[in-house]
Amino acid sequence: MKLLGSLTSPFVRKVRVVMAEKKLDYELVLEDVWSDDTQIAAYNPLGKVPCLVMDDYGSLFDSRVIVEYLDTLSPVGRLLPQSGRERASVKCWEAVADGLCEAAAAIYTETHRRPSDQQSPAWVARQEKKLHAALQHMEECLGEQAYCTGLNFSLADIAVGCALGYLDMRFEHLNWRAQHPALERLHEKLLARPSFADTQPLAPVV
Ligand code: GSF
């Protein structure tokens, strides 16, 4: 399998962490989706990473689809409960964490890729509200629990950890740790896992 991705995307990192936790082999192919000569549209009509290209050249996209598929490939380290409310709960954590990343990436794109006279402060403020609400929600739901859904490590923790790592890379000034001690504790615990330590996001040198 080939994973088309970047070293900065939290969605790509989520897939890489899942690959590592499941002990799956793959090749990471770096793709700059903002460059004119990107190949990404040949595999994903939406032009986004991550995109998984399988050995028969079929492709899967959207990190949530990819990680759900990967979890079925091996019984090693199940990351999603088989069914029912528990499974939905993990997926809901993932949706909040991914939504946080979407809001954060939207702010970054607006403020760094759009000419300043075309930027909308009101739109940025709307995304910031989502970002802060998502952090608050995750902090409250995690509370004193060992992991997002209780005692067991799951895809929920992977999604949350990748979102927090993305904030550290792009929004250091936000200092999310100050208001979210439960998330800080979880993040420290996750960084002790090789799957997280080996995939820390790298902002390109510009
Ligand atoms: C989001 C992927 C995404 O926004 C998923 O895979 O979970 N729901 C999707 N990828 C960004 C890179 S980043 O912000 O992580 C991307 O490829 N953007 C290029 C574009 O043209 O929007």
Short mmCIF file of C-alpha atoms and ligand atoms in Angstrom, two decimals:
data_model
loop_
_atom_site.label_atom_id
_atom_site.label_comp_id
_atom_site.label_asym_id
_atom_site.label_seq_id
_atom_site.Cartn_x
_atom_site.Cartn_y
_atom_site.Cartn_z
CA MET A 1 0.00 0.00 0.00
CA LYS A 2 1.06 3.56 -0.67
CA LEU A 3 -0.10 6.46 1.44
CA LEU A 4 -0.12 9.79 -0.37
CA GLY A 5 0.35 12.46 2.23
CA SER A 6 2.31 15.24 3.84
CA LEU A 7 4.30 15.60 7.05
CA THR A 8 2.11 18.44 8.30
CA SER A 9 -1.44 17.15 7.81
CA PRO A 10 -3.13 15.93 10.99
CA PHE A 11 -5.38 13.69 8.88
CA VAL A 12 -2.36 12.00 7.30
CA ARG A 13 -0.77 11.62 10.71
CA LYS A 14 -3.91 9.90 11.99
CA VAL A 15 -3.53 7.29 9.24
CA ARG A 16 0.22 6.90 9.92
CA VAL A 17 -0.39 6.37 13.64
CA VAL A 18 -3.03 3.76 12.84
CA MET A 19 -0.62 2.00 10.43
CA ALA A 20 2.01 1.89 13.18
CA GLU A 21 -0.39 0.70 15.88
CA LYS A 22 -1.70 -2.03 13.56
CA LYS A 23 1.87 -2.92 12.47
CA LEU A 24 0.95 -2.58 8.80
CA ASP A 25 3.55 -2.05 6.06
CA TYR A 26 3.15 0.84 3.66
CA GLU A 27 5.13 3.39 1.70
CA LEU A 28 4.63 7.08 2.47
CA VAL A 29 4.67 9.16 -0.73
CA LEU A 30 4.91 12.87 -0.05
CA GLU A 31 2.53 14.96 -2.14
CA ASP A 32 2.33 18.76 -2.14
CA VAL A 33 -1.36 19.29 -2.83
CA TRP A 34 -0.81 23.01 -3.36
CA SER A 35 1.75 22.52 -6.12
CA ASP A 36 0.77 22.66 -9.83
CA ASP A 37 2.34 19.28 -10.58
CA THR A 38 0.63 17.32 -7.82
CA GLN A 39 -0.58 13.84 -8.81
CA ILE A 40 -3.23 13.74 -6.14
CA ALA A 41 -6.25 14.31 -8.43
CA ALA A 42 -5.46 11.06 -10.27
CA TYR A 43 -6.28 9.22 -7.05
CA ASN A 44 -8.64 11.53 -5.19
CA PRO A 45 -11.05 13.76 -7.16
CA LEU A 46 -11.18 16.10 -4.15
CA GLY A 47 -7.43 16.71 -4.44
CA LYS A 48 -6.81 16.10 -0.76
CA VAL A 49 -4.45 14.00 1.33
CA PRO A 50 -4.44 11.45 2.86
CA CYS A 51 -5.17 9.04 0.04
CA LEU A 52 -4.45 5.33 0.24
CA VAL A 53 -3.41 3.60 -2.99
CA MET A 54 -3.78 -0.15 -2.71
CA ASP A 55 -1.81 -2.85 -4.45
CA ASP A 56 -4.47 -3.20 -7.20
CA TYR A 57 -4.20 0.62 -7.73
CA GLY A 58 -7.65 1.21 -6.27
CA SER A 59 -7.68 4.21 -3.97
CA LEU A 60 -9.43 5.17 -0.76
CA PHE A 61 -9.72 8.66 0.53
CA ASP A 62 -10.81 10.57 3.55
CA SER A 63 -8.88 9.64 6.64
CA ARG A 64 -11.99 8.32 8.38
CA VAL A 65 -12.66 5.84 5.58
CA ILE A 66 -9.00 4.82 5.43
CA VAL A 67 -8.58 4.16 9.15
CA GLU A 68 -11.82 2.21 9.33
CA TYR A 69 -10.56 0.02 6.48
CA LEU A 70 -7.11 -0.43 8.05
CA ASP A 71 -8.64 -1.57 11.31
CA THR A 72 -10.22 -4.50 9.46
CA LEU A 73 -6.91 -5.64 7.92
CA SER A 74 -5.46 -7.09 11.06
CA PRO A 75 -6.74 -8.17 14.46
CA VAL A 76 -3.64 -6.59 15.99
CA GLY A 77 -4.56 -3.70 18.29
CA ARG A 78 -8.23 -3.21 17.47
CA LEU A 79 -8.89 0.53 17.40
CA LEU A 80 -12.66 0.52 16.86
CA PRO A 81 -15.24 -1.47 18.81
CA GLN A 82 -17.09 -3.90 16.53
CA SER A 83 -20.52 -2.31 16.71
CA GLY A 84 -23.14 -0.40 18.59
CA ARG A 85 -22.97 2.61 20.84
CA GLU A 86 -19.27 2.11 21.70
CA ARG A 87 -18.30 2.24 18.06
CA ALA A 88 -20.42 5.33 17.47
CA SER A 89 -18.84 6.99 20.49
CA VAL A 90 -15.31 6.48 19.13
CA LYS A 91 -16.44 7.83 15.73
CA CYS A 92 -17.98 10.86 17.44
CA TRP A 93 -14.69 11.64 19.21
CA GLU A 94 -12.98 11.34 15.85
CA ALA A 95 -15.53 13.72 14.30
CA VAL A 96 -14.88 16.38 16.95
CA ALA A 97 -11.10 16.05 16.70
CA ASP A 98 -11.21 16.13 12.89
CA GLY A 99 -13.61 19.08 13.02
CA LEU A 100 -11.12 20.93 15.20
CA CYS A 101 -8.43 20.24 12.59
CA GLU A 102 -10.71 21.44 9.79
CA ALA A 103 -11.39 24.71 11.63
CA ALA A 104 -7.69 25.16 12.42
CA ALA A 105 -6.61 24.38 8.85
CA ALA A 106 -9.25 26.78 7.52
CA ILE A 107 -7.87 29.56 9.74
CA TYR A 108 -4.34 28.79 8.64
CA THR A 109 -5.30 28.76 4.95
CA GLU A 110 -7.24 32.02 5.27
CA THR A 111 -4.48 33.85 7.11
CA HIS A 112 -1.45 32.41 5.30
CA ARG A 113 -2.52 31.60 1.76
CA ARG A 114 -5.06 34.34 0.99
CA PRO A 115 -3.97 37.93 0.23
CA SER A 116 -4.52 40.02 3.35
CA ASP A 117 -7.01 42.37 1.65
CA GLN A 118 -9.23 39.37 0.83
CA GLN A 119 -9.22 37.83 4.31
CA SER A 120 -12.41 37.81 6.36
CA PRO A 121 -11.92 38.42 10.11
CA ALA A 122 -15.55 37.41 10.74
CA TRP A 123 -15.02 34.07 9.04
CA VAL A 124 -11.78 33.46 10.95
CA ALA A 125 -13.61 34.30 14.20
CA ARG A 126 -16.31 31.75 13.31
CA GLN A 127 -13.67 29.03 12.85
CA GLU A 128 -11.91 30.06 16.09
CA LYS A 129 -15.18 29.63 17.95
CA LYS A 130 -15.47 26.05 16.66
CA LEU A 131 -11.85 25.33 17.56
CA HIS A 132 -12.24 26.54 21.16
CA ALA A 133 -15.61 24.81 21.60
CA ALA A 134 -14.14 21.52 20.36
CA LEU A 135 -11.20 21.81 22.81
CA GLN A 136 -13.58 22.56 25.69
CA HIS A 137 -15.87 19.67 24.75
CA MET A 138 -12.97 17.20 24.58
CA GLU A 139 -11.54 18.44 27.90
CA GLU A 140 -14.87 17.95 29.66
CA CYS A 141 -15.59 14.54 28.11
CA LEU A 142 -12.09 13.24 28.91
CA GLY A 143 -12.09 14.43 32.54
CA GLU A 144 -10.22 11.99 34.77
CA GLN A 145 -10.53 9.03 32.38
CA ALA A 146 -7.38 7.26 31.24
CA TYR A 147 -8.41 7.47 27.58
CA CYS A 148 -11.15 9.23 25.63
CA THR A 149 -13.70 6.46 25.92
CA GLY A 150 -12.60 5.11 29.28
CA LEU A 151 -9.98 2.49 30.05
CA ASN A 152 -8.96 1.47 26.53
CA PHE A 153 -6.79 3.21 23.96
CA SER A 154 -8.71 3.63 20.67
CA LEU A 155 -9.00 5.58 17.45
CA ALA A 156 -10.59 8.37 19.52
CA ASP A 157 -7.26 8.98 21.29
CA ILE A 158 -5.37 8.88 18.01
CA ALA A 159 -7.64 11.50 16.45
CA VAL A 160 -7.45 13.76 19.52
CA GLY A 161 -3.66 13.40 19.77
CA CYS A 162 -3.21 14.32 16.12
CA ALA A 163 -5.43 17.39 16.54
CA LEU A 164 -3.42 18.56 19.57
CA GLY A 165 -0.15 17.96 17.72
CA TYR A 166 -1.42 20.05 14.83
CA LEU A 167 -2.21 22.93 17.22
CA ASP A 168 1.35 22.70 18.59
CA MET A 169 2.73 23.00 15.07
CA ARG A 170 0.50 25.74 13.62
CA PHE A 171 -0.99 27.52 16.66
CA GLU A 172 1.73 27.47 19.29
CA HIS A 173 0.58 30.92 20.47
CA LEU A 174 -2.81 29.43 21.41
CA ASN A 175 -1.21 27.71 24.44
CA TRP A 176 -4.06 25.16 24.62
CA ARG A 177 -2.45 23.43 27.61
CA ALA A 178 -3.21 26.36 29.92
CA GLN A 179 -6.96 25.72 29.90
CA HIS A 180 -7.02 21.97 29.17
CA PRO A 181 -5.05 19.95 31.75
CA ALA A 182 -6.84 16.67 31.00
CA LEU A 183 -5.95 16.95 27.30
CA GLU A 184 -2.36 17.81 28.22
CA ARG A 185 -2.13 14.65 30.34
CA LEU A 186 -3.50 12.54 27.50
CA HIS A 187 -1.15 14.15 24.98
CA GLU A 188 1.90 13.37 27.14
CA LYS A 189 0.77 9.76 27.46
CA LEU A 190 0.27 9.45 23.72
CA LEU A 191 3.71 10.87 22.94
CA ALA A 192 5.24 7.97 24.88
CA ARG A 193 3.93 5.62 22.17
CA PRO A 194 6.34 5.11 19.23
CA SER A 195 3.40 5.57 16.81
CA PHE A 196 3.05 9.18 18.01
CA ALA A 197 6.68 9.95 18.74
CA ASP A 198 7.75 8.83 15.24
CA THR A 199 5.12 10.91 13.42
CA GLN A 200 5.42 14.30 15.08
CA PRO A 201 4.40 16.94 12.52
CA LEU A 202 7.14 18.79 10.71
CA ALA A 203 6.43 22.25 9.38
CA PRO A 204 8.39 22.82 6.14
CA VAL A 205 11.23 25.31 6.37
CA VAL A 206 10.26 28.38 4.30
C1 GSF B 1 -9.72 16.16 5.12
C2 GSF B 1 -8.38 16.08 4.37
C3 GSF B 1 -7.79 17.48 4.17
O1 GSF B 1 -8.41 18.51 4.40
C4 GSF B 1 -9.83 13.69 5.65
O2 GSF B 1 -9.03 13.03 4.97
O3 GSF B 1 -10.11 13.38 6.81
N1 GSF B 1 -11.83 15.06 5.62
C5 GSF B 1 -10.53 14.87 5.00
N2 GSF B 1 -6.52 17.50 3.69
C6 GSF B 1 -5.87 18.76 3.40
C7 GSF B 1 -4.48 18.78 3.97
S1 GSF B 1 -4.55 19.20 5.63
O4 GSF B 1 -5.12 20.41 5.89
O5 GSF B 1 -4.56 18.13 6.41
C8 GSF B 1 -5.72 18.89 1.87
O6 GSF B 1 -5.29 17.97 1.24
N3 GSF B 1 -6.07 20.06 1.34
C9 GSF B 1 -5.94 20.36 -0.06
C10 GSF B 1 -7.14 21.06 -0.64
O7 GSF B 1 -7.10 21.33 -1.83
O8 GSF B 1 -8.09 21.33 0.12
#
